[in-house]
Tab-separated table of C-alpha atoms and ligand atoms in Angstrom:
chain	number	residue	atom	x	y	z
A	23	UNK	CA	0.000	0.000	0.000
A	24	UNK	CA	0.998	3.244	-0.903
A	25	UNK	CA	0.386	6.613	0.753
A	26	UNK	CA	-0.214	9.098	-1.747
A	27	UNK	CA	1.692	12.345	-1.027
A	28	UNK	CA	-0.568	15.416	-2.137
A	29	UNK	CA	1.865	17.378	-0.390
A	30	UNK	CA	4.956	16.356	-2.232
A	31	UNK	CA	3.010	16.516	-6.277
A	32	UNK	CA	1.868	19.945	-5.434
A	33	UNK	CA	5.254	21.653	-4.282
A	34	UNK	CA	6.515	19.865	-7.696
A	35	UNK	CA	3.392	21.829	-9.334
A	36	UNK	CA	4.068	24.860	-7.873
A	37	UNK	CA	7.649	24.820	-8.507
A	38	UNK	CA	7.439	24.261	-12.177
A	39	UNK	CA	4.068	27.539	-11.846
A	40	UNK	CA	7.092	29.018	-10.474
A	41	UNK	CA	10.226	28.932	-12.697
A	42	UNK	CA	7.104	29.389	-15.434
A	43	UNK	CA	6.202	32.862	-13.770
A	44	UNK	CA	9.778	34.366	-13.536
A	45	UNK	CA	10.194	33.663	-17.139
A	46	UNK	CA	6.477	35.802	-17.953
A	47	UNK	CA	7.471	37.849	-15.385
A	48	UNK	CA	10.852	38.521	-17.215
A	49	UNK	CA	8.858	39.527	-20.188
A	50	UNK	CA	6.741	41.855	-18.141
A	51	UNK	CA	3.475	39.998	-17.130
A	52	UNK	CA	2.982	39.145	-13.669
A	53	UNK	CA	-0.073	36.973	-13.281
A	54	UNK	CA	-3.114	38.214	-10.629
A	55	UNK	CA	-5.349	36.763	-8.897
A	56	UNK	CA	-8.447	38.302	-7.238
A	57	UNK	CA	-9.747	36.451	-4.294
A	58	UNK	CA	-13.089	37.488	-2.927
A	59	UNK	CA	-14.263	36.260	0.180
A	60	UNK	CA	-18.037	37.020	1.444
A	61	UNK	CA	-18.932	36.797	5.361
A	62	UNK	CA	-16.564	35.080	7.815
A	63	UNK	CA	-16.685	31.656	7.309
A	64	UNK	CA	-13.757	29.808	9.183
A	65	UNK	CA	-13.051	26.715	6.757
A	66	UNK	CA	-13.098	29.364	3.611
A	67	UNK	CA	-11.046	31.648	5.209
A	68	UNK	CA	-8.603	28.818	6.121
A	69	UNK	CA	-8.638	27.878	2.029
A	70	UNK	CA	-8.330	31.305	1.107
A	71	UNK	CA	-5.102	32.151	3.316
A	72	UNK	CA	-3.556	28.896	1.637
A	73	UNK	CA	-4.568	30.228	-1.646
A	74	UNK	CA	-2.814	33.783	-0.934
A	75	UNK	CA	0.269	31.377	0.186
A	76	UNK	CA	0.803	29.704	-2.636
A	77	UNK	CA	0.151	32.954	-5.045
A	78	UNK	CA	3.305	34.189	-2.356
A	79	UNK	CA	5.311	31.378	-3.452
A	80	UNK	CA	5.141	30.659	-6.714
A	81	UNK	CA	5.360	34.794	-7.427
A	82	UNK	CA	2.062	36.186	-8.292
A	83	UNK	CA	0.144	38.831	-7.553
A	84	UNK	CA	-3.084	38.265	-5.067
A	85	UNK	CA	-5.223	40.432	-4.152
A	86	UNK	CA	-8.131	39.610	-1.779
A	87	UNK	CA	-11.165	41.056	-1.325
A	88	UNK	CA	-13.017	40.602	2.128
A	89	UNK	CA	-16.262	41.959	1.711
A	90	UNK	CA	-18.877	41.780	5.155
A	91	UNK	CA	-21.540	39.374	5.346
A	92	UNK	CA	-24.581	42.039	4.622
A	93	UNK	CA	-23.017	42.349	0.779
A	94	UNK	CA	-25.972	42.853	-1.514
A	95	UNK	CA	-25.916	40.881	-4.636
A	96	UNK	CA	-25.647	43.959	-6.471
A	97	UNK	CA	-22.564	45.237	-5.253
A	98	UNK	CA	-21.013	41.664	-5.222
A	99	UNK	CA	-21.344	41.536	-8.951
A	100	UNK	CA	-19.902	45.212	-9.382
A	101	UNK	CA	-16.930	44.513	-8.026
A	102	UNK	CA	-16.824	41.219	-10.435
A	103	UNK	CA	-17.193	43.751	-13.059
A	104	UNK	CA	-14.281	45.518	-12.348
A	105	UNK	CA	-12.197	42.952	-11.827
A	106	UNK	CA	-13.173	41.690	-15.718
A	107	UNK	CA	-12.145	45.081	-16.685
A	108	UNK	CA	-8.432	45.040	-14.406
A	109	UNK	CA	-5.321	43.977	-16.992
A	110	UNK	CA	-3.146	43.589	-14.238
A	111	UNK	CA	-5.890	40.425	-12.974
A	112	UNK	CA	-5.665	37.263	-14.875
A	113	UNK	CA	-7.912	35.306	-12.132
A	114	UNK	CA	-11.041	36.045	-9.880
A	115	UNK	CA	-12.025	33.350	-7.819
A	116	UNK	CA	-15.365	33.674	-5.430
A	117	UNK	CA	-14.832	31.415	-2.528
A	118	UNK	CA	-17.525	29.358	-1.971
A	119	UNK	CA	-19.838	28.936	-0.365
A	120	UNK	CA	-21.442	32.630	-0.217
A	121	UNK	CA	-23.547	33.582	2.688
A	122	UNK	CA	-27.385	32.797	2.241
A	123	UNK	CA	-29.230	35.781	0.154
A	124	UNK	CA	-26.718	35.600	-2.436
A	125	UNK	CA	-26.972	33.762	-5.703
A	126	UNK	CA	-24.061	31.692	-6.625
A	127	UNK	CA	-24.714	30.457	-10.222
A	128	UNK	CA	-25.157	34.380	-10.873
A	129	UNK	CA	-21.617	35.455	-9.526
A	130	UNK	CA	-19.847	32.728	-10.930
A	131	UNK	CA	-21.631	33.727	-14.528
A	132	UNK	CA	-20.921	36.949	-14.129
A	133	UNK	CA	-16.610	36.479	-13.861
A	134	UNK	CA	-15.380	36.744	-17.524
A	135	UNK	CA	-14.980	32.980	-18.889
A	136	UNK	CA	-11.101	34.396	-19.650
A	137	UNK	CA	-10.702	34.921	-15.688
A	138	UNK	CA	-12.672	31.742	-14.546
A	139	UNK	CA	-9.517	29.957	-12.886
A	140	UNK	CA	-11.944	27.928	-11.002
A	141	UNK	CA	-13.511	26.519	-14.586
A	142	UNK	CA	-17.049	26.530	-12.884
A	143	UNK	CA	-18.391	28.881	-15.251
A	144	UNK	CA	-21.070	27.365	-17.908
A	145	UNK	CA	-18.570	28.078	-21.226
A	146	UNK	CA	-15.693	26.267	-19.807
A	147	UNK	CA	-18.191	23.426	-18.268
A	148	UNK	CA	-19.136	23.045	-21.968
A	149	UNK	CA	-15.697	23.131	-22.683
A	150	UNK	CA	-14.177	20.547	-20.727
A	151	UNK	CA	-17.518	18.007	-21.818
A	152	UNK	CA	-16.398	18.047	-25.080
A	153	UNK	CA	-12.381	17.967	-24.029
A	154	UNK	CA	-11.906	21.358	-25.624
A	155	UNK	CA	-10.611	23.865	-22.916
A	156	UNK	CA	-8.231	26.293	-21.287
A	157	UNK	CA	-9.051	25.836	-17.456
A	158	UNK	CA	-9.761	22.593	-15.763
A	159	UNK	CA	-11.425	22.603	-12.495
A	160	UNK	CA	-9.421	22.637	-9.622
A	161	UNK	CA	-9.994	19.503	-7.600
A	162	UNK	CA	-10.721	16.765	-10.391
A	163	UNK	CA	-7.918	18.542	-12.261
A	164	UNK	CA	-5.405	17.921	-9.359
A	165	UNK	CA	-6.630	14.266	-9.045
A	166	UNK	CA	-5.849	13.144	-12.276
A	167	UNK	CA	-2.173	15.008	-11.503
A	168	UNK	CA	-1.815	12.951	-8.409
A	169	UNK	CA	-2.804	9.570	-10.665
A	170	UNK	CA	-0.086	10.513	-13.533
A	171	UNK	CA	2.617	11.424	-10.873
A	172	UNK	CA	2.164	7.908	-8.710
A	173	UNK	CA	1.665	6.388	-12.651
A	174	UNK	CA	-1.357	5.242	-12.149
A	175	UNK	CA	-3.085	4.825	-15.252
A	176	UNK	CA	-7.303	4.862	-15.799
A	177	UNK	CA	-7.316	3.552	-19.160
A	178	UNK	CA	-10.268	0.733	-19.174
A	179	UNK	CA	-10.334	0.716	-15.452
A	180	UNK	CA	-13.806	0.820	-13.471
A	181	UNK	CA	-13.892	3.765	-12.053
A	182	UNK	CA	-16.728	4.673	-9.018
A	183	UNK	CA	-17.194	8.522	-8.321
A	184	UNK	CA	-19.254	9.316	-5.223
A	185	UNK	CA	-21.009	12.380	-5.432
A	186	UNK	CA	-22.264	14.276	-8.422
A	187	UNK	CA	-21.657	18.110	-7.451
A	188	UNK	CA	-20.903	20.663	-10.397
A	189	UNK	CA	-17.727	21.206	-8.406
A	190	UNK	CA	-16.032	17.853	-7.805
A	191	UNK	CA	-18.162	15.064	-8.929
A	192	UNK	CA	-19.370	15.856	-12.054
A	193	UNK	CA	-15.784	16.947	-13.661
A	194	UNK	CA	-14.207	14.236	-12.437
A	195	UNK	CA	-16.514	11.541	-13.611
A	196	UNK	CA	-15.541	13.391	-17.003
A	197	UNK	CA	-11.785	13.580	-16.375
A	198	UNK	CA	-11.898	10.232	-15.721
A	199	UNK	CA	-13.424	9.411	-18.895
A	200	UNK	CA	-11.280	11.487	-20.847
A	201	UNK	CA	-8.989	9.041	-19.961
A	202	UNK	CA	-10.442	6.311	-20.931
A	203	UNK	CA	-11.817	4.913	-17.389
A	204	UNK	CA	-15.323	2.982	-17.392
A	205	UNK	CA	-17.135	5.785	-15.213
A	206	UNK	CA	-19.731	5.526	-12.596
A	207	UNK	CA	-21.115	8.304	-10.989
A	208	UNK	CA	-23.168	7.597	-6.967
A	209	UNK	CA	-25.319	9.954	-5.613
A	210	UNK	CA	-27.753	9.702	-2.749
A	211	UNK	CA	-30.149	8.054	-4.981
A	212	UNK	CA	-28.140	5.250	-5.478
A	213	UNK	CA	-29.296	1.788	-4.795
A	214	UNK	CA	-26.872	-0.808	-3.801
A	215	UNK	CA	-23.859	1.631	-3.229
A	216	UNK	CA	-21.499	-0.807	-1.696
A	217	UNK	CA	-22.021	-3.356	-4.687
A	218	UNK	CA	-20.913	-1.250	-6.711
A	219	UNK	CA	-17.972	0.643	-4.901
A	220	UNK	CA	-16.537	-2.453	-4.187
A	221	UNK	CA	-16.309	-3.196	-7.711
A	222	UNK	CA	-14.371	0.002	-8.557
A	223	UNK	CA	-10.173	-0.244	-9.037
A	224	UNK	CA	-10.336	3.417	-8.751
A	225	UNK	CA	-12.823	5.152	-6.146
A	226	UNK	CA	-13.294	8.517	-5.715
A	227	UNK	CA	-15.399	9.981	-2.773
A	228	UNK	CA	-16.489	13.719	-2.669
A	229	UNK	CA	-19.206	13.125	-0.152
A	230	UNK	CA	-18.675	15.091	2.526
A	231	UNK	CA	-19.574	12.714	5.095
A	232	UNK	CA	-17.015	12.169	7.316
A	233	UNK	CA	-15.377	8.184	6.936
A	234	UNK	CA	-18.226	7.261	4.890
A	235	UNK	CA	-16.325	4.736	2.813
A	236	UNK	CA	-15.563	2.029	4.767
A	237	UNK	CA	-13.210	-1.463	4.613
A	238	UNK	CA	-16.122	-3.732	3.070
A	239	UNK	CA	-16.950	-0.692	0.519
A	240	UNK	CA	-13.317	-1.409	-1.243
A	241	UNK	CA	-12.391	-3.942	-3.088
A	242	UNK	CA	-8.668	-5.355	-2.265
A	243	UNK	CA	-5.951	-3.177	-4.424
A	244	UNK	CA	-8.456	-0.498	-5.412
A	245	UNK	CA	-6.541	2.932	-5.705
A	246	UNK	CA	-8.811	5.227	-3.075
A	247	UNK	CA	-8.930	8.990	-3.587
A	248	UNK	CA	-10.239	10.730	-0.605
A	249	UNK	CA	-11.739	14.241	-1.471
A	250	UNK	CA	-13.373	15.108	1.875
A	251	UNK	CA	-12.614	17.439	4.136
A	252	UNK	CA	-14.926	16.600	7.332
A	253	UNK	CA	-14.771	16.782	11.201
A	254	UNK	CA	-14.714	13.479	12.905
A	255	UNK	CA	-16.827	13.397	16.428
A	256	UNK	CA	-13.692	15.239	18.021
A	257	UNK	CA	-14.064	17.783	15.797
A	258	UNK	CA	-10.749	16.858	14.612
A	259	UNK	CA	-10.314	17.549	10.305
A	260	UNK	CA	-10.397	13.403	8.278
A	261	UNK	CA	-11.773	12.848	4.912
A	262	UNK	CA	-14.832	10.507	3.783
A	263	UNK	CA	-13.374	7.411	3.777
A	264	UNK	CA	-12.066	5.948	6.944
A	265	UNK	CA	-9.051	5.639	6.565
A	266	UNK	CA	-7.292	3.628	8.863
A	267	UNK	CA	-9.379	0.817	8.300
A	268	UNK	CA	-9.377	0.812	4.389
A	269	UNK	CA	-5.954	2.005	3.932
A	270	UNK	CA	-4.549	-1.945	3.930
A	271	UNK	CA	-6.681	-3.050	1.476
A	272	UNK	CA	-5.732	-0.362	-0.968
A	273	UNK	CA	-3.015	-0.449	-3.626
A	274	UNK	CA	-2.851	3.724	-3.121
A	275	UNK	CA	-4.785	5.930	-1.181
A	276	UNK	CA	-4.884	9.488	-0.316
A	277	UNK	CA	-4.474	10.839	3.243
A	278	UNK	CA	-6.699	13.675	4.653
A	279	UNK	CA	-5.207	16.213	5.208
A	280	UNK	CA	-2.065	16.240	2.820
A	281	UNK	CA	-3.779	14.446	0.018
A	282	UNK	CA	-6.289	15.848	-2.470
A	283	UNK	CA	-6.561	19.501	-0.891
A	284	UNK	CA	-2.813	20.645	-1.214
A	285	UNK	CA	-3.188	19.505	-5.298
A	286	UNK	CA	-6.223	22.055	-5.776
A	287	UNK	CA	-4.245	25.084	-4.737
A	288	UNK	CA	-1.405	23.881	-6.961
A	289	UNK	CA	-4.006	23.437	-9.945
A	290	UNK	CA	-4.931	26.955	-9.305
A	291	UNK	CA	-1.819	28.130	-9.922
A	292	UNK	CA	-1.469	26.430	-12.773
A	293	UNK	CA	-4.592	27.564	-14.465
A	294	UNK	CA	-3.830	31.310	-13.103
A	295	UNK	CA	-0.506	30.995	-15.227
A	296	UNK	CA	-2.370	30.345	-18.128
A	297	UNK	CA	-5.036	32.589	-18.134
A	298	UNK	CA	-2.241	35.351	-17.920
A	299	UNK	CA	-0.661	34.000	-20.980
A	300	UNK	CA	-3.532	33.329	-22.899
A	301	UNK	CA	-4.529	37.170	-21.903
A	302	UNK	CA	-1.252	38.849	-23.093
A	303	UNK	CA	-1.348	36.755	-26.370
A	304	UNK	CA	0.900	33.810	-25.052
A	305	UNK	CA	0.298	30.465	-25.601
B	7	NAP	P1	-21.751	18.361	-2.140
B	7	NAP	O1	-22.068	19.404	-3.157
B	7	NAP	O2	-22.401	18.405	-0.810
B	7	NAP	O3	-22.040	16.939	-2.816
B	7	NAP	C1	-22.046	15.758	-2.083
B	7	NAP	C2	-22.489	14.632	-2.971
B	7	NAP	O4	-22.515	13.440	-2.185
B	7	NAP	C3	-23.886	14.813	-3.564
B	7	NAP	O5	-23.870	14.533	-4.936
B	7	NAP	C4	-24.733	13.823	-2.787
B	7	NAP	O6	-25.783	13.240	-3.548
B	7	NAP	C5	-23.713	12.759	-2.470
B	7	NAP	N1	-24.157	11.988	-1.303
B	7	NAP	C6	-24.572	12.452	-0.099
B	7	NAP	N2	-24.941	11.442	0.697
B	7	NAP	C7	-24.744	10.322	-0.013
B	7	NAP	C8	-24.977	8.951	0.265
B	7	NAP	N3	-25.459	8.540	1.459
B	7	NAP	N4	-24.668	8.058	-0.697
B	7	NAP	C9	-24.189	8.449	-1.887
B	7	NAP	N5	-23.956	9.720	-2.195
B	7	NAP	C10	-24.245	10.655	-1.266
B	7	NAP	O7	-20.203	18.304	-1.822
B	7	NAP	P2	-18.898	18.703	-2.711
B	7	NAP	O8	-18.814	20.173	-2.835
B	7	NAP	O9	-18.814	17.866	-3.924
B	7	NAP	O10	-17.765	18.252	-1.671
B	7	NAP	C11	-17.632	16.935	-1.207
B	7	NAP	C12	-16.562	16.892	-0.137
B	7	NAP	O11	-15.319	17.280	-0.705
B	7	NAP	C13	-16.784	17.852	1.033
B	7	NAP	O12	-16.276	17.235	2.208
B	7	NAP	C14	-15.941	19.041	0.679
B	7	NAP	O13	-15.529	19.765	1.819
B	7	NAP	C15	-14.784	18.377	0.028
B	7	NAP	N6	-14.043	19.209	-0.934
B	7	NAP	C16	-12.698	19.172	-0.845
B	7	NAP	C17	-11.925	19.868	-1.757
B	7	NAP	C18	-10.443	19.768	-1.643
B	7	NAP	O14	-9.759	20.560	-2.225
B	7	NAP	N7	-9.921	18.785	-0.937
B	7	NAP	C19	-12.525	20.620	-2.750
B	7	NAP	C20	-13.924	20.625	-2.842
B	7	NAP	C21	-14.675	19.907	-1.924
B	7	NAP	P3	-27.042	14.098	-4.110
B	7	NAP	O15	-26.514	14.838	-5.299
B	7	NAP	O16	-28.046	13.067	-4.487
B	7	NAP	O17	-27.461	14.993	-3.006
């Protein structure tokens, strides 16, 4: 069994973001990202500091934009508008969730397609369906990293998704299939769930349940990607698969924390770095 070390593939990431940046920024472009983060939430604030890190690191420009919990719609989506309209920003991300009141699908619309680092908006869904696109999104993206890294291939494996959000699930039934894995995708609807996880070579959850997946869910040397990020009864952060009593029967699995989450800041990066090319003409 091997540990898969999210920590490790995304400092390789970043570095290779990094000697990419000196290079643009050699030519004059330094890449920005805008970070906007509504209301007070502690978990987004958390993701939003490592985001600001790793912009730190690998030599961008962040700025962040903390706006209070009472922000109307209106003025939420003005300040998208500028952002469009700044040269000197190549990314806007809207950490998610956003406070009650205020409409999601409408904000993420609303950030220029060129901008959309996250890939959530509904041009660069499109995009990646039909495996035409700039940005992937963040979390499937860095997934599929971790599998090429550890050489893991999908090609004409069965591969089990849990969850179906526009976010994780979705995309990364569809990255998956890109590469040629046999896809399925659970959802709460799902009859029979452990029949058919323990079927799967390569599982995914995105649940958000916290050690949902357990031992008799997994089939012996199934790969085991663990995209949760959950609070156990001690309140203590662990994923949704349990980890310490499926890790033996996998052939690789991801640990929570240092698995999954470090690779979506790295993807970021990445997709940051080419949304300022792609904006100044570069390929
Ligand atoms: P979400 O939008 O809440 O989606 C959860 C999915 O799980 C839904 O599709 C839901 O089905 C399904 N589900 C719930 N109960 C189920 C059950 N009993 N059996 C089968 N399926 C069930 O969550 P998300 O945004 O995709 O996030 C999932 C987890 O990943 C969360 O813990 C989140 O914090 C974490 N996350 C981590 C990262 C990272 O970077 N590491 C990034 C994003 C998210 P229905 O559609 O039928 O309701």
């Amino acid at each position: 069994m091997t540990i898969i070390d999210g920590k490790k593939v995304s400092a390789q990431v970043k570095e290779q973001v990094a000697v990419e940046t000196k290079e643009l920024i050699s030519k004059g472009i330094t890449p920005g990202l805008a970070v906007i983060l509504v209301g007070e939430d502690p978990a987004s604030r958390v993701y939003v500091n490592n985001k600001k890190k790793a912009c730190e690191l690998v030599g961008f420009k962040s700025e962040e934009f903390n706006l209070p919990e009472t922000t109307s719609q209106d003025e939420l989506l003005s300040l998208v508008e500028k952002l469009n309209n700044r040269r000197d920003i190549n990314g806007i991300l809207c950490q998610l969730p956003l406070p009650e009141g205020l409409d999601e699908n409408a904000v993420i619309e609303a950030i220029s397609p060129l901008k959309d680092v996250d890939a959530f908006h509904k041009q660069n869904v499109g995009r990646i369906m039909i495996g035409d696109y700039d940005f992937l999104p963040c979390t499937p993206a860095g997934i599929m990293e971790m599998l090429h890294a550890y050489n893991i291939s999908v090609d004409g494996k069965k591969c089990v998704v849990i969850g179906r959000s526009n976010i994780v699930g979705k995309p990364m039934g569809m990255l998956l299939l890109h590469e040629n894995g046999t896809v399925t995708i659970c959802h709460s609807h799902t009859k029979n769930l452990k029949e058919i996880t323990s079927d799967a070579d390569i599982l995914v959850a995105a649940v958000g349940k916290p050690k949902f997946v357990t031992a008799d869910m997994v089939k012996n040397g199934a790969v085991v990607i663990d995209v949760g990020m959950d609070r156990d009864e001690n309140g203590k952060l662990c994923g949704d698969v349990d980890f310490e009593n499926v890790k033996d029967k996998c052939s690789y699995i991801t640990p929570v924390p240092g698995g999954v989450g470090p690779m979506t800041v790295a993807v970021l990066m990445k997709n940051t770095l080419k949304a300022a090319r792609l904006q100044n003409g570069l390929k």
